[in-house]
Amino acid sequence: MARMTDEEADYWDEYYTKNPPKVSGDGKSGFFMKHKGSVVILDDLSASYLHARSESSNKTPSEIIGELVRKELKAAM
């Protein structure tokens, strides 16, 4: 992924300061909503893989992990 310019970073900082993301609070919207305070620790190889794949595919690590999980679940069925 390309790095942001200072101007882009300033824009997004101001934007999200004035417009914080809304979360449902329903306990169903994403991992951290369901598991408050949970942190996943990765080994160096996994972290390097996610970082490289993220940069090459312009996807977030969460998107990549989601794809991998769905692929594994599909293979198990």
XYZ file of C-alpha atoms in Angstrom:
77
model
C 0.000 0.000 0.000
C 1.164 3.498 -0.734
C 1.915 5.741 2.213
C -0.254 8.776 2.895
C 1.044 12.249 2.359
C 1.071 14.644 5.309
C -1.889 16.464 3.771
C -3.896 13.227 3.497
C -3.047 12.266 7.068
C -4.101 15.701 8.321
C -7.369 15.460 6.366
C -8.258 12.035 7.766
C -7.211 13.025 11.284
C -9.527 16.038 11.172
C -12.310 14.080 9.465
C -12.413 11.268 12.039
C -11.982 13.696 14.924
C -15.124 15.520 13.774
C -16.941 12.380 12.546
C -16.064 9.445 14.771
C -17.111 6.060 13.362
C -20.396 4.780 14.692
C -20.459 1.346 16.245
C -23.668 -0.480 16.882
C -22.895 -1.744 20.351
C -24.959 -4.807 19.507
C -22.071 -7.185 20.204
C -22.301 -8.482 16.646
C -20.294 -5.975 14.654
C -16.775 -7.293 14.289
C -14.309 -9.210 16.387
C -13.507 -6.507 18.914
C -17.194 -5.806 19.481
C -17.671 -9.455 20.455
C -14.419 -9.858 22.377
C -13.751 -6.552 24.067
C -10.092 -6.056 24.744
C -8.993 -9.187 22.886
C -5.662 -8.976 21.148
C -4.249 -11.529 18.760
C -0.486 -11.987 18.901
C 1.190 -13.272 15.731
C 4.545 -14.888 15.258
C 7.060 -13.066 13.044
C 6.431 -15.257 10.001
C 2.651 -14.738 10.120
C 3.017 -10.992 10.659
C 5.486 -10.711 7.756
C 3.168 -12.702 5.494
C 0.159 -10.535 6.361
C 2.161 -7.348 5.861
C 3.528 -8.442 2.458
C 0.172 -9.746 1.251
C -1.561 -6.605 2.483
C 0.791 -4.367 0.523
C 0.636 -6.460 -2.646
C -3.150 -6.837 -2.677
C -4.203 -3.456 -1.256
C -6.289 -5.270 1.370
C -6.229 -4.935 5.125
C -4.786 -7.717 7.264
C -8.339 -8.310 8.566
C -9.610 -8.877 5.025
C -6.792 -11.335 4.335
C -7.411 -13.228 7.569
C -11.131 -13.370 6.767
C -10.399 -14.813 3.321
C -8.045 -17.414 4.796
C -10.593 -18.459 7.419
C -13.387 -18.763 4.841
C -11.070 -20.816 2.592
C -10.225 -23.171 5.467
C -13.876 -23.538 6.452
C -14.869 -24.286 2.852
C -12.120 -26.911 2.572
C -13.274 -28.548 5.811
C -16.846 -28.997 4.571
